[in-house]
Short mmCIF file of C-alpha atoms and ligand atoms in Angstrom, two decimals:
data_model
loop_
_atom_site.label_atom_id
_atom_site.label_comp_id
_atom_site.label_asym_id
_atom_site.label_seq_id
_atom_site.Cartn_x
_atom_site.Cartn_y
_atom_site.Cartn_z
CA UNK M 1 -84.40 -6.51 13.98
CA UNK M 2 -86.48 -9.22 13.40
CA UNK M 3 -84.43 -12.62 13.56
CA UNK M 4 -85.44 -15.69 11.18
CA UNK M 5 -84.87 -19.27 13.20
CA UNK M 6 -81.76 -19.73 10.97
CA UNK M 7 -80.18 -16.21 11.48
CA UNK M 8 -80.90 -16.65 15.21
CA UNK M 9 -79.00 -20.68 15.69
CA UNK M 10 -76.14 -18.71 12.99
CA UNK M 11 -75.83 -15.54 15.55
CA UNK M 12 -75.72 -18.07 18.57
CA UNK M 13 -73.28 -19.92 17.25
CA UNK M 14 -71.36 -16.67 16.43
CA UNK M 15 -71.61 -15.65 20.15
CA UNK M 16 -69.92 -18.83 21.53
CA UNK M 17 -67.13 -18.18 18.84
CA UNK M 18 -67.00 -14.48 20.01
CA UNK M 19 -67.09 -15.61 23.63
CA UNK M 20 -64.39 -17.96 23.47
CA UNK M 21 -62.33 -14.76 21.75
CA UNK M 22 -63.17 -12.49 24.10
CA UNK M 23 -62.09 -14.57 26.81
CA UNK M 24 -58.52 -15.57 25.53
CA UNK M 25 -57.69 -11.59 24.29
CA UNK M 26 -58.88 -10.35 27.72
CA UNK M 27 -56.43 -12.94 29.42
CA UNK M 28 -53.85 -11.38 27.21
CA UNK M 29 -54.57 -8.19 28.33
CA UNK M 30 -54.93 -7.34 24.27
CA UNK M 31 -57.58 -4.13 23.24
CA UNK M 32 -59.60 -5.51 20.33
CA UNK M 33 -61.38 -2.78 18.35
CA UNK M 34 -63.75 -3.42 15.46
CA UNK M 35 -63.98 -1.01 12.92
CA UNK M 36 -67.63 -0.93 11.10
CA UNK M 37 -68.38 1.96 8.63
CA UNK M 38 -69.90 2.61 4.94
CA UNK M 39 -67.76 1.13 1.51
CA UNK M 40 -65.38 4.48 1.24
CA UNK M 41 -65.70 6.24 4.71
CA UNK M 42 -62.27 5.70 5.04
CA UNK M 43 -61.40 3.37 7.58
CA UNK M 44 -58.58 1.99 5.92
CA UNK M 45 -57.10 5.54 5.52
CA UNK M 46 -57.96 5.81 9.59
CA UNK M 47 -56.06 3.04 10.60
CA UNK M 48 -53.12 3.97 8.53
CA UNK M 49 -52.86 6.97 9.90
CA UNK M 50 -52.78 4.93 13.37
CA UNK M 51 -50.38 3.04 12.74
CA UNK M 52 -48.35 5.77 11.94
CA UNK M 53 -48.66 7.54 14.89
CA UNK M 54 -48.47 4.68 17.72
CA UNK M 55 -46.45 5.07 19.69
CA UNK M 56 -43.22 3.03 19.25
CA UNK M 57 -43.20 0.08 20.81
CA UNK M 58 -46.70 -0.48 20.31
CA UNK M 59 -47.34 -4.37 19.86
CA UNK M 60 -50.26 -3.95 17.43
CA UNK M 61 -51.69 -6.36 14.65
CA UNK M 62 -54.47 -5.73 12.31
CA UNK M 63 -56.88 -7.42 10.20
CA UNK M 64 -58.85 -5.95 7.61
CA UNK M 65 -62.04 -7.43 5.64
CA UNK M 66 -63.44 -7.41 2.59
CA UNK M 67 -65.38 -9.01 0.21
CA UNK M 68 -62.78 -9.03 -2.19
CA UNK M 69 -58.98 -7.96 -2.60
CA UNK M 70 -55.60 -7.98 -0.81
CA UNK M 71 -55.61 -4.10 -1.26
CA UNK M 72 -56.44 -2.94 2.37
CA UNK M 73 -54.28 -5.29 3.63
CA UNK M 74 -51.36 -4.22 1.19
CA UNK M 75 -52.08 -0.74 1.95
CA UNK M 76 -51.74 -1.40 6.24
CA UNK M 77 -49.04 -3.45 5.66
CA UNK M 78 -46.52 -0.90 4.66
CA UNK M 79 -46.02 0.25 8.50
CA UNK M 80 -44.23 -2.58 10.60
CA UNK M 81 -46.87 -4.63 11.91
CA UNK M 82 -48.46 -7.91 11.28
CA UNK M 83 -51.17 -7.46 8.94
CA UNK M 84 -53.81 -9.80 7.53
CA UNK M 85 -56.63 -10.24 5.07
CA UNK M 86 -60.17 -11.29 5.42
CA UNK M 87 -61.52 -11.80 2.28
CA UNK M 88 -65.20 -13.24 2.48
CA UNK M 89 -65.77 -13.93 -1.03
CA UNK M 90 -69.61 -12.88 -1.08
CA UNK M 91 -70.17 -12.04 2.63
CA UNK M 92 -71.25 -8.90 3.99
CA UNK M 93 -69.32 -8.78 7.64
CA UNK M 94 -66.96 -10.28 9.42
CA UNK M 95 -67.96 -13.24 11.87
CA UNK M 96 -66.28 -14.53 14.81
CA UNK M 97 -65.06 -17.88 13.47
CA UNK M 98 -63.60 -15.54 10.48
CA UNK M 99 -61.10 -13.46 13.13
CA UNK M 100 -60.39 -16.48 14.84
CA UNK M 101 -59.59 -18.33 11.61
CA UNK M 102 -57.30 -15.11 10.60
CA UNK M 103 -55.49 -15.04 14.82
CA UNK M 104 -54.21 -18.00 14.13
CA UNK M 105 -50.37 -18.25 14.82
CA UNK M 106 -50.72 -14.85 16.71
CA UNK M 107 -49.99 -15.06 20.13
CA UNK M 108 -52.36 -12.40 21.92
CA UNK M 109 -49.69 -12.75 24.96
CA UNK M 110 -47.56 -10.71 22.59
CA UNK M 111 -50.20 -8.20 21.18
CA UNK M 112 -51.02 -4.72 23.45
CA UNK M 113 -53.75 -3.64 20.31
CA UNK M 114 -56.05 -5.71 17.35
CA UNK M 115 -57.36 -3.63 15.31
CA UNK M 116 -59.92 -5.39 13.31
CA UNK M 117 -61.51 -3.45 9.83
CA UNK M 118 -64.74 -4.90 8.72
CA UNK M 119 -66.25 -5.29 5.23
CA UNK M 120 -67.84 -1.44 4.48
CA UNK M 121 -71.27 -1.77 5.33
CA UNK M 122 -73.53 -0.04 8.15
CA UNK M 123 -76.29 -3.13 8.44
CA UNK M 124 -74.75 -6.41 8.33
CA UNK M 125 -71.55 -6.57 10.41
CA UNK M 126 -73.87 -4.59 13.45
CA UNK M 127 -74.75 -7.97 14.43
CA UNK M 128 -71.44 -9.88 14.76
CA UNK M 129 -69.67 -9.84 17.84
CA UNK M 130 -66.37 -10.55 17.27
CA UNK M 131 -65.13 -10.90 20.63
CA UNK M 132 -63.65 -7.06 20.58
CA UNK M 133 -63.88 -4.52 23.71
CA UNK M 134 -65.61 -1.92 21.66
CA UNK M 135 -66.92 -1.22 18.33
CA UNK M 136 -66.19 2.10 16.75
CA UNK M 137 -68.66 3.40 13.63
CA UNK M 138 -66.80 5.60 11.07
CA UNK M 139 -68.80 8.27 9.45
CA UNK M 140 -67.33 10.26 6.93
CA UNK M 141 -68.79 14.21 6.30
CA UNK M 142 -69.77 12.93 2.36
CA UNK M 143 -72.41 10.54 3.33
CA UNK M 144 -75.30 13.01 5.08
CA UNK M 145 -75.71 14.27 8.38
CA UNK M 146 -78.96 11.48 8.83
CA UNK M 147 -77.26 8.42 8.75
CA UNK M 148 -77.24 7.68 12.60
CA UNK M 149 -81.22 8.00 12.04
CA UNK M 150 -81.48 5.79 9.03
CA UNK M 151 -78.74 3.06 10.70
CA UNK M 152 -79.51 3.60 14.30
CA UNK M 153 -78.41 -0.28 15.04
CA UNK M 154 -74.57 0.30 14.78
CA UNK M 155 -75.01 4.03 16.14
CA UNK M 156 -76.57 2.00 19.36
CA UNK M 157 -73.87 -0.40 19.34
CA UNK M 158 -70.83 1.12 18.66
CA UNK M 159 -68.66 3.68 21.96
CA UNK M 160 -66.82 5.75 19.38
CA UNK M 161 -68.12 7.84 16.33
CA UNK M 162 -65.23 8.58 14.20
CA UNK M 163 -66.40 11.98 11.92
CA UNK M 164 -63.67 11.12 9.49
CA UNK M 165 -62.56 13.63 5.95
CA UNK M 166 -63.54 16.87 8.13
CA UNK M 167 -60.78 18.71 5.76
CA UNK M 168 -63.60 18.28 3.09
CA UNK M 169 -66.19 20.31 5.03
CA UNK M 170 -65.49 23.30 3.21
CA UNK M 171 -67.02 21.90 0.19
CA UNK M 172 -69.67 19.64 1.11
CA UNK M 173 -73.14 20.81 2.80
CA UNK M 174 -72.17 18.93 6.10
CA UNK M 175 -72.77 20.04 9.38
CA UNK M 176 -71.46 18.24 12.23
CA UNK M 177 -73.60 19.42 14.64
CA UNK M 178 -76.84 17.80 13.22
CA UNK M 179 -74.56 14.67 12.43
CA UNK M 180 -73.60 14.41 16.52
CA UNK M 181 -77.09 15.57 17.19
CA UNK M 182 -78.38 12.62 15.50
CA UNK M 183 -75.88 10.37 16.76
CA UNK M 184 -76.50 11.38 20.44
CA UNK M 185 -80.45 10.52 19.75
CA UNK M 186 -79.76 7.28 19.33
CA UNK M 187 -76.95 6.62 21.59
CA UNK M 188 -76.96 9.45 23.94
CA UNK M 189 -73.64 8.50 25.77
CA UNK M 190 -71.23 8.18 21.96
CA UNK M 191 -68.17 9.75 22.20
CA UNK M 192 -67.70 11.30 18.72
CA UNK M 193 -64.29 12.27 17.84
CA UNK M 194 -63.99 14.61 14.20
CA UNK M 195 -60.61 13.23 11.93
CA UNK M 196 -59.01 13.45 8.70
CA UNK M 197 -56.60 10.72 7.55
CA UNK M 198 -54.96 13.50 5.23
CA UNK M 199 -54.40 16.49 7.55
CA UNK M 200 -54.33 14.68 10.56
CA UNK M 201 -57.26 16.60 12.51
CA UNK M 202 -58.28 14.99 15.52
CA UNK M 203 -55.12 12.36 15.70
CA UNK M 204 -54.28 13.70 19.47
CA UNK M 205 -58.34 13.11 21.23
CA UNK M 206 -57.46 9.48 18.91
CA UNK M 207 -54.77 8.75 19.99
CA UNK M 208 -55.71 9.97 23.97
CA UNK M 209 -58.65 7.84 23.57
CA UNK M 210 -56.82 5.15 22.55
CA UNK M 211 -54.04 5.46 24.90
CA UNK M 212 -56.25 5.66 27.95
CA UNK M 213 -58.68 2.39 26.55
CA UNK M 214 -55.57 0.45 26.26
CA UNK M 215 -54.15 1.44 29.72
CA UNK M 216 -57.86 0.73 30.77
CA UNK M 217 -57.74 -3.32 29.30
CA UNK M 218 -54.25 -3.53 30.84
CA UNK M 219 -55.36 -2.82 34.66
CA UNK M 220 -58.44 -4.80 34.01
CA UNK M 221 -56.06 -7.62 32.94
CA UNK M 222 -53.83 -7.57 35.86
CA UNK M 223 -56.64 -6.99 38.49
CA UNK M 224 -58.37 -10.39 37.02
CA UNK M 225 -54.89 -11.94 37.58
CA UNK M 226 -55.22 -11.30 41.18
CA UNK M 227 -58.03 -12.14 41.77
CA UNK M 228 -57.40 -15.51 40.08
CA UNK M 229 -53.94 -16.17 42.09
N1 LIG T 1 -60.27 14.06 2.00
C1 LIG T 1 -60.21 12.93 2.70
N2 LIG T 1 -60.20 11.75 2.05
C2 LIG T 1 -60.12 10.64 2.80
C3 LIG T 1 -60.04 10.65 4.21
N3 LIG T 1 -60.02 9.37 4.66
C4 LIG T 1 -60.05 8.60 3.56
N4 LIG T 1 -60.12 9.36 2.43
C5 LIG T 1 -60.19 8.89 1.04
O1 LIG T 1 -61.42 8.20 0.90
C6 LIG T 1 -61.25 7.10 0.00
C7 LIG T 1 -61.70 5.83 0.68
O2 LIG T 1 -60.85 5.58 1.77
P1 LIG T 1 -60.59 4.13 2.36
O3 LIG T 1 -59.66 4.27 3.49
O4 LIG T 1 -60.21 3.19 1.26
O5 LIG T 1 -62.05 3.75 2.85
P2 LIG T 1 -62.58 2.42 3.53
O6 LIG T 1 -63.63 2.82 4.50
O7 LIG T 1 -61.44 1.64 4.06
O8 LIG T 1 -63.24 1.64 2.30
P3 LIG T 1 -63.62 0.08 2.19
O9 LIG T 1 -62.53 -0.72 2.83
O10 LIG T 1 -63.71 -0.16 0.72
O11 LIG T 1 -64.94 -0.09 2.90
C8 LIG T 1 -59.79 7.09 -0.39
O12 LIG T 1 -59.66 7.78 -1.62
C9 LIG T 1 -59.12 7.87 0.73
O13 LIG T 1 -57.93 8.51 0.35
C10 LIG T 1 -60.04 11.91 4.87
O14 LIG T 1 -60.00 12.05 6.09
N5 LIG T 1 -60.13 13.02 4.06
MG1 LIG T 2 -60.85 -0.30 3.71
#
């Protein structure tokens, strides 16, 4: 993407923002996920779902943008963890002063998982770090098997393809295979995982994957601690 002078001293200043994060949730040993898919994909469903199913115990927090509304946030609220709203009033993605803005009063000492939902959109949030460990794209089967090719930058970008509403693929024209095939052109090493927030499909790879990344941040955590001392 080409970058105007302006974009590129506003995306700088993002990354020291994003660095600073990055640096004080890795300390804490906290997995920060950002969650970047189309208006509707369901990503809000998603992380309900997640929430349900952590394990207990779990010391997880989420926050969830959009442009406008407390509704995502209202909806994630209703399972036991702290839960806040980004609303952006006009803006198209989340930025790194925005989550930092939003963390405030949360220690990350006492958070194992962040789960952070940005505004639905497939362009503009690509470009903001946000200090997490991994972005993960949602795709949902109504949108078209070609979307990795006509959004490549977030396909690139992101570890995890979520295939979310795969109970629906008995009435739309869908097929997953092109939809991975795509995916993998871009971003040959994705890890795709197929879900439905209503039936639950897929919940166990999730919640393996998710398991096993936060396991992952905790070693890497206490290793750096070592080293350090
Ligand atoms: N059938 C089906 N519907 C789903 C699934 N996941 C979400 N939905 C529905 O899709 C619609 C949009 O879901 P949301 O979770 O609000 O989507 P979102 O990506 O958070 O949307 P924004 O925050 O507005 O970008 C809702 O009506 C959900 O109930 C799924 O796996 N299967
Ligand atoms: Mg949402």
């Amino acid at each position: 993407m080409i970058q105007t002078p302006v974009e590129r001293k506003v995306l700088s200043e993002n990354d020291r923002v994003a660095a600073g994060l990055r640096e004080s949730l890795g300390e804490a040993g906290t997995l920060s996920l950002n969650f970047i898919g189309s208006p509707g994909a369901g990503k809000t469903a998603f992380l309900e779902k997640t929430l349900q199913l952590l394990p207990p115990g779990t010391r997880a927090a989420v926050l969830t943008g959009d442009i406008q509304t407390e509704n995502d946030a209202i909806r994630l609220g209703r399972y036991g963890y702290p839960v806040r709203q980004i609303t952006t009033a006009g803006a198209c993605h989340l930025d790194a002063r925005m989550v930092e803005k939003h963390l405030g009063g949360w220690n990350p000492r006492e958070l194992d998982l962040l789960l952070i939902e940005n505004v639905g959109n497939l362009v503009c949030p690509t470009s903001y770090d946000l200090g997490e460990d991994a972005k993960v794209v949602v795709l949902s089967v109504c949108e078209g098997e070609d979307k990795p090719l006509k959004y490549p930058g977030i396909f690139r970008k992101a570890e995890l393809m979520i295939l979310n509403k795969v109970d629906l693929l008995p009435y739309v024209p869908f097929q997953p295979e092109l939809a991975r095939e795509y995916a993998r052109r871009i971003h040959p090493e994705i890890e795709i995982i197929e879900t439905s927030a209503i039936t639950e499909a897929g919940f166990g790879q999730w919640m393996n994957w998710l398991r096993s990344r936060m396991e992952a941040k905790t070693a890497e955590t206490k290793t750096k601690e070592r080293e350090v001392a």
